[in-house]
Amino acid sequence: GAAATGGGGGVAPFPGPLPPPGEVRRPELVGKVKRALQRLELTQKQLCAQLQLSMVNFSNWLGQKPFVASREPLYTSALQLWLRDPTFTITDPSVTNTPAHLVP
């Protein structure tokens, strides 16, 4: 495909891989994510679609319950990037190691 020239346009999808999340205080991060969802008037489902997350796994992440160990740091990293930039978008579920059929 030809490279887009000039003008704005859509946000480029994130190609991956996600950086390691680094030191995270999960309770603090959960609070930030919940507040950002309210502020942006986004549903959990919309955010899961934007970041290619499983709703069940994201719910567990928010509830600080364990889920697929290989996925957890990826979800944390994706959510950190989203908090920094609410337009941050992932279009390939392999980036979050989530089976496509689990993404809303």
Coordinates of N, CA, C and O in Angstrom, one line a residue:
G1 N 0.8 -1.2 0.0 CA 0.0 0.0 0.0 C 0.8 1.2 0.0 O 2.0 1.3 0.5
A2 N 0.3 2.3 -0.6 CA 1.1 3.6 -0.7 C 1.0 4.3 0.7 O 0.0 4.2 1.4
A3 N 2.1 4.9 1.0 CA 2.1 5.7 2.3 C 1.2 6.9 2.2 O 1.1 7.5 1.1
A4 N 0.4 7.1 3.2 CA -0.5 8.3 3.2 C 0.4 9.6 3.2 O 1.4 9.7 3.9
T5 N -0.1 10.6 2.5 CA 0.7 11.8 2.4 C -0.2 12.9 2.9 O -1.4 13.0 2.6
G6 N 0.4 13.8 3.7 CA -0.2 15.0 4.2 C -1.5 14.7 5.0 O -1.8 13.5 5.2
G7 N -2.1 15.7 5.5 CA -3.4 15.6 6.2 C -3.4 14.6 7.4 O -2.5 13.7 7.4
G8 N -4.4 14.7 8.3 CA -4.4 13.9 9.5 C -4.8 12.5 9.1 O -4.0 11.7 8.7
G9 N -6.1 12.2 9.3 CA -6.5 10.8 9.0 C -6.6 10.0 10.3 O -6.5 10.6 11.4
G10 N -6.8 8.8 10.2 CA -7.0 7.9 11.4 C -5.7 7.7 12.2 O -4.6 8.1 11.8
V11 N -5.9 7.2 13.4 CA -4.8 6.9 14.3 C -4.2 5.6 13.7 O -4.9 4.6 13.4
A12 N -2.9 5.6 13.6 CA -2.2 4.3 13.1 C -2.3 3.3 14.2 O -2.1 3.5 15.3
P13 N -2.8 2.1 13.8 CA -2.9 1.0 14.8 C -1.5 0.6 15.3 O -0.5 0.7 14.6
F14 N -1.4 0.2 16.5 CA -0.2 -0.2 17.1 C 0.2 -1.6 16.6 O -0.5 -2.5 16.7
P15 N 1.5 -1.7 16.0 CA 1.9 -2.9 15.5 C 2.4 -4.0 16.5 O 2.4 -5.1 16.2
G16 N 2.7 -3.5 17.7 CA 3.2 -4.4 18.7 C 4.7 -4.6 18.5 O 5.3 -4.0 17.5
P17 N 5.4 -5.3 19.3 CA 5.0 -5.9 20.6 C 4.8 -4.8 21.7 O 5.4 -3.7 21.6
L18 N 4.1 -5.1 22.7 CA 3.9 -4.2 23.8 C 5.2 -4.2 24.7 O 5.8 -5.3 24.9
P19 N 5.5 -3.1 25.2 CA 6.7 -3.1 26.1 C 6.3 -3.7 27.5 O 5.1 -3.7 27.8
P20 N 7.3 -4.2 28.2 CA 6.9 -4.8 29.5 C 6.4 -3.7 30.4 O 6.8 -2.5 30.3
P21 N 5.4 -4.0 31.2 CA 4.7 -2.9 32.0 C 5.6 -2.2 33.1 O 5.3 -1.2 33.5
G22 N 6.7 -2.9 33.5 CA 7.5 -2.2 34.5 C 6.9 -2.3 35.9 O 5.9 -3.1 36.1
E23 N 7.3 -1.5 36.8 CA 6.8 -1.6 38.1 C 5.4 -1.0 38.1 O 5.1 0.1 37.7
V24 N 4.5 -1.8 38.6 CA 3.0 -1.4 38.6 C 2.4 -1.7 39.9 O 2.6 -2.7 40.5
R25 N 1.7 -0.7 40.4 CA 0.9 -0.9 41.6 C -0.5 -1.0 41.0 O -1.2 -0.1 40.6
R26 N -0.9 -2.3 40.9 CA -2.2 -2.6 40.2 C -3.4 -1.9 40.8 O -4.2 -1.4 40.0
P27 N -3.6 -1.8 42.1 CA -4.7 -1.1 42.6 C -4.8 0.4 42.1 O -5.9 0.9 41.8
E28 N -3.6 1.0 42.1 CA -3.6 2.4 41.6 C -3.9 2.5 40.1 O -4.7 3.3 39.7
L29 N -3.4 1.5 39.3 CA -3.7 1.5 37.9 C -5.1 1.2 37.6 O -5.8 1.8 36.8
V30 N -5.7 0.3 38.4 CA -7.1 0.0 38.2 C -8.0 1.2 38.5 O -8.9 1.5 37.7
G31 N -7.7 2.0 39.5 CA -8.4 3.2 39.8 C -8.3 4.2 38.6 O -9.3 4.8 38.3
K32 N -7.1 4.3 38.1 CA -6.9 5.3 37.0 C -7.7 4.8 35.7 O -8.3 5.7 35.1
V33 N -7.7 3.5 35.5 CA -8.5 3.0 34.3 C -10.0 3.3 34.5 O -10.7 3.7 33.6
K34 N -10.5 3.0 35.7 CA -11.9 3.2 36.0 C -12.3 4.6 35.8 O -13.3 5.0 35.3
R35 N -11.4 5.5 36.4 CA -11.7 7.0 36.3 C -11.7 7.4 34.8 O -12.5 8.2 34.4
A36 N -10.7 6.9 34.0 CA -10.6 7.3 32.6 C -11.8 6.9 31.8 O -12.3 7.6 31.0
L37 N -12.3 5.6 32.1 CA -13.5 5.1 31.4 C -14.7 6.1 31.7 O -15.4 6.4 30.7
Q38 N -14.8 6.5 32.9 CA -15.9 7.4 33.2 C -15.7 8.7 32.5 O -16.7 9.3 31.9
R39 N -14.5 9.3 32.6 CA -14.3 10.6 32.0 C -14.5 10.6 30.5 O -15.0 11.5 30.0
L40 N -14.1 9.5 29.9 CA -14.2 9.4 28.4 C -15.5 8.9 28.0 O -15.8 8.8 26.8
E41 N -16.4 8.5 29.0 CA -17.7 7.9 28.7 C -17.6 6.7 27.8 O -18.3 6.5 26.8
L42 N -16.6 5.8 28.1 CA -16.4 4.6 27.4 C -16.9 3.4 28.2 O -16.8 3.4 29.4
T43 N -17.5 2.4 27.5 CA -17.8 1.2 28.3 C -16.6 0.3 28.3 O -15.7 0.4 27.5
Q44 N -16.7 -0.7 29.2 CA -15.6 -1.7 29.2 C -15.5 -2.4 27.9 O -14.5 -2.7 27.4
K45 N -16.7 -2.7 27.3 CA -16.7 -3.4 26.0 C -16.1 -2.6 24.9 O -15.3 -3.2 24.1
Q46 N -16.3 -1.3 24.9 CA -15.7 -0.4 23.9 C -14.2 -0.4 24.0 O -13.4 -0.5 23.1
L47 N -13.7 -0.4 25.3 CA -12.3 -0.4 25.5 C -11.6 -1.7 25.1 O -10.6 -1.7 24.6
C48 N -12.3 -2.8 25.4 CA -11.8 -4.1 25.1 C -11.7 -4.2 23.5 O -10.7 -4.8 23.0
A49 N -12.7 -3.7 22.8 CA -12.6 -3.7 21.4 C -11.4 -2.8 20.9 O -10.7 -3.2 19.9
Q50 N -11.2 -1.7 21.5 CA -10.1 -0.8 21.1 C -8.7 -1.4 21.4 O -7.8 -1.1 20.6
L51 N -8.6 -2.1 22.5 CA -7.3 -2.6 22.8 C -7.2 -4.1 22.6 O -6.2 -4.7 23.0
Q52 N -8.2 -4.7 22.0 CA -8.1 -6.2 21.7 C -8.0 -7.0 23.0 O -7.1 -7.8 23.1
L53 N -8.9 -6.7 23.9 CA -8.9 -7.5 25.2 C -10.1 -8.3 25.3 O -11.2 -8.0 24.8
S54 N -10.0 -9.5 26.0 CA -11.1 -10.3 26.3 C -11.9 -9.6 27.5 O -11.3 -9.1 28.4
M55 N -13.2 -9.5 27.4 CA -14.0 -8.9 28.4 C -13.9 -9.6 29.7 O -13.8 -9.0 30.8
V56 N -13.9 -10.9 29.7 CA -13.7 -11.7 31.0 C -12.4 -11.4 31.6 O -12.3 -11.2 32.8
N57 N -11.3 -11.4 30.8 CA -10.0 -11.2 31.3 C -9.8 -9.7 31.8 O -9.2 -9.5 32.9
F58 N -10.4 -8.8 31.1 CA -10.4 -7.4 31.5 C -11.1 -7.2 32.8 O -10.7 -6.5 33.7
S59 N -12.3 -7.9 33.0 CA -13.0 -7.8 34.2 C -12.2 -8.4 35.4 O -12.2 -7.8 36.5
N60 N -11.5 -9.5 35.1 CA -10.6 -10.1 36.1 C -9.5 -9.1 36.4 O -9.0 -9.0 37.6
W61 N -8.9 -8.4 35.4 CA -7.8 -7.5 35.6 C -8.3 -6.3 36.5 O -7.7 -6.0 37.5
L62 N -9.5 -5.8 36.2 CA -10.1 -4.7 37.0 C -10.4 -5.2 38.5 O -10.2 -4.4 39.4
G63 N -10.8 -6.5 38.6 CA -11.1 -7.0 39.9 C -9.9 -7.5 40.6 O -10.0 -8.0 41.7
Q64 N -8.7 -7.3 40.0 CA -7.4 -7.8 40.5 C -7.5 -9.3 40.8 O -6.9 -9.8 41.8
K65 N -8.2 -10.0 40.0 CA -8.2 -11.5 40.1 C -7.2 -12.0 39.1 O -7.0 -11.4 38.0
P66 N -6.7 -13.2 39.4 CA -5.8 -13.8 38.4 C -6.4 -14.3 37.1 O -7.6 -14.6 37.1
F67 N -5.7 -14.2 36.0 CA -6.1 -14.8 34.8 C -4.9 -15.3 34.0 O -3.8 -15.3 34.6
V68 N -5.0 -15.6 32.8 CA -3.9 -16.2 32.0 C -2.6 -15.4 32.2 O -2.5 -14.2 31.9
A69 N -1.7 -16.1 32.8 CA -0.5 -15.4 33.3 C 0.3 -14.7 32.1 O 0.9 -13.6 32.3
S70 N 0.3 -15.3 31.0 CA 1.0 -14.7 29.8 C 0.3 -13.5 29.3 O 1.0 -12.6 28.6
R71 N -1.0 -13.3 29.6 CA -1.7 -12.2 29.1 C -1.7 -11.0 30.0 O -1.8 -9.9 29.6
E72 N -1.6 -11.3 31.3 CA -1.7 -10.2 32.3 C -0.8 -9.0 32.1 O -1.2 -7.9 32.1
P73 N 0.6 -9.3 31.9 CA 1.4 -8.1 31.7 C 1.1 -7.4 30.4 O 1.3 -6.2 30.3
L74 N 0.6 -8.1 29.4 CA 0.3 -7.5 28.1 C -0.9 -6.5 28.3 O -1.0 -5.4 27.8
Y75 N -1.9 -7.0 29.1 CA -3.1 -6.2 29.4 C -2.7 -4.9 30.1 O -3.1 -3.8 29.8
T76 N -1.8 -5.1 31.1 CA -1.3 -4.0 31.9 C -0.6 -3.0 31.1 O -0.9 -1.8 31.2
S77 N 0.3 -3.5 30.2 CA 1.0 -2.6 29.3 C 0.1 -1.8 28.4 O 0.2 -0.6 28.2
A78 N -0.9 -2.5 27.8 CA -1.8 -1.9 26.8 C -2.6 -0.8 27.5 O -2.8 0.3 27.0
L79 N -3.0 -1.1 28.8 CA -3.8 -0.1 29.5 C -3.0 1.1 29.9 O -3.5 2.2 29.9
Q80 N -1.7 0.9 30.3 CA -0.8 2.0 30.6 C -0.7 2.9 29.4 O -0.7 4.1 29.5
L81 N -0.5 2.3 28.2 CA -0.3 3.1 27.0 C -1.6 3.9 26.7 O -1.6 5.0 26.3
W82 N -2.7 3.2 26.9 CA -4.0 3.9 26.7 C -4.3 5.0 27.7 O -4.8 6.1 27.3
L83 N -3.8 4.9 28.9 CA -4.0 5.9 29.9 C -3.2 7.2 29.4 O -3.6 8.3 29.6
R84 N -2.0 6.9 28.8 CA -1.2 8.1 28.4 C -1.8 8.7 27.1 O -1.7 9.9 26.9
D85 N -2.5 7.9 26.3 CA -3.1 8.4 25.0 C -4.4 7.6 24.8 O -4.3 6.5 24.3
P86 N -5.5 8.2 25.1 CA -6.8 7.5 24.9 C -7.1 7.2 23.5 O -8.1 6.4 23.3
T87 N -6.4 7.6 22.5 CA -6.6 7.2 21.1 C -5.8 5.9 20.8 O -6.0 5.4 19.7
F88 N -5.0 5.5 21.7 CA -4.1 4.3 21.5 C -5.0 3.1 21.1 O -6.0 2.9 21.8
T89 N -4.7 2.5 20.0 CA -5.6 1.4 19.5 C -4.7 0.2 19.1 O -3.7 0.4 18.4
I90 N -5.2 -1.0 19.4 CA -4.5 -2.2 18.9 C -5.6 -2.9 18.0 O -6.7 -3.0 18.3
T91 N -5.1 -3.3 16.8 CA -6.1 -4.0 15.9 C -5.8 -5.5 15.7 O -6.6 -6.2 15.2
D92 N -4.7 -5.9 16.3 CA -4.3 -7.3 16.1 C -4.3 -8.0 17.5 O -3.5 -7.7 18.3
P93 N -5.3 -8.9 17.7 CA -5.4 -9.6 19.0 C -4.2 -10.3 19.5 O -4.0 -10.6 20.7
S94 N -3.3 -10.7 18.5 CA -2.1 -11.4 18.9 C -1.2 -10.5 19.8 O -0.4 -11.0 20.5
V95 N -1.3 -9.2 19.6 CA -0.5 -8.3 20.4 C -0.8 -8.4 21.9 O 0.1 -8.3 22.7
T96 N -2.0 -8.7 22.2 CA -2.4 -8.9 23.6 C -2.5 -10.4 24.0 O -3.0 -10.8 25.1
N97 N -2.1 -11.3 23.0 CA -2.2 -12.7 23.2 C -3.6 -13.2 23.6 O -3.8 -14.1 24.4
T98 N -4.6 -12.5 22.9 CA -6.0 -12.8 23.2 C -6.6 -13.5 22.0 O -6.5 -13.0 20.9
P99 N -7.3 -14.7 22.1 CA -7.9 -15.3 21.0 C -9.0 -14.3 20.4 O -9.7 -13.7 21.1
A100 N -9.0 -14.2 19.1 CA -9.8 -13.2 18.4 C -11.3 -13.3 18.8 O -12.0 -12.3 18.9
H101 N -11.7 -14.5 19.0 CA -13.2 -14.7 19.2 C -13.6 -14.2 20.6 O -14.7 -14.1 20.9
L102 N -12.6 -13.9 21.5 CA -12.9 -13.4 22.8 C -13.0 -11.9 22.8 O -13.4 -11.3 23.8
V103 N -12.5 -11.2 21.7 CA -12.5 -9.8 21.7 C -13.9 -9.3 21.2 O -14.4 -9.8 20.2
P104 N -14.5 -8.3 21.9 CA -15.9 -7.9 21.5 C -15.9 -7.2 20.1 O -14.8 -6.7 19.7

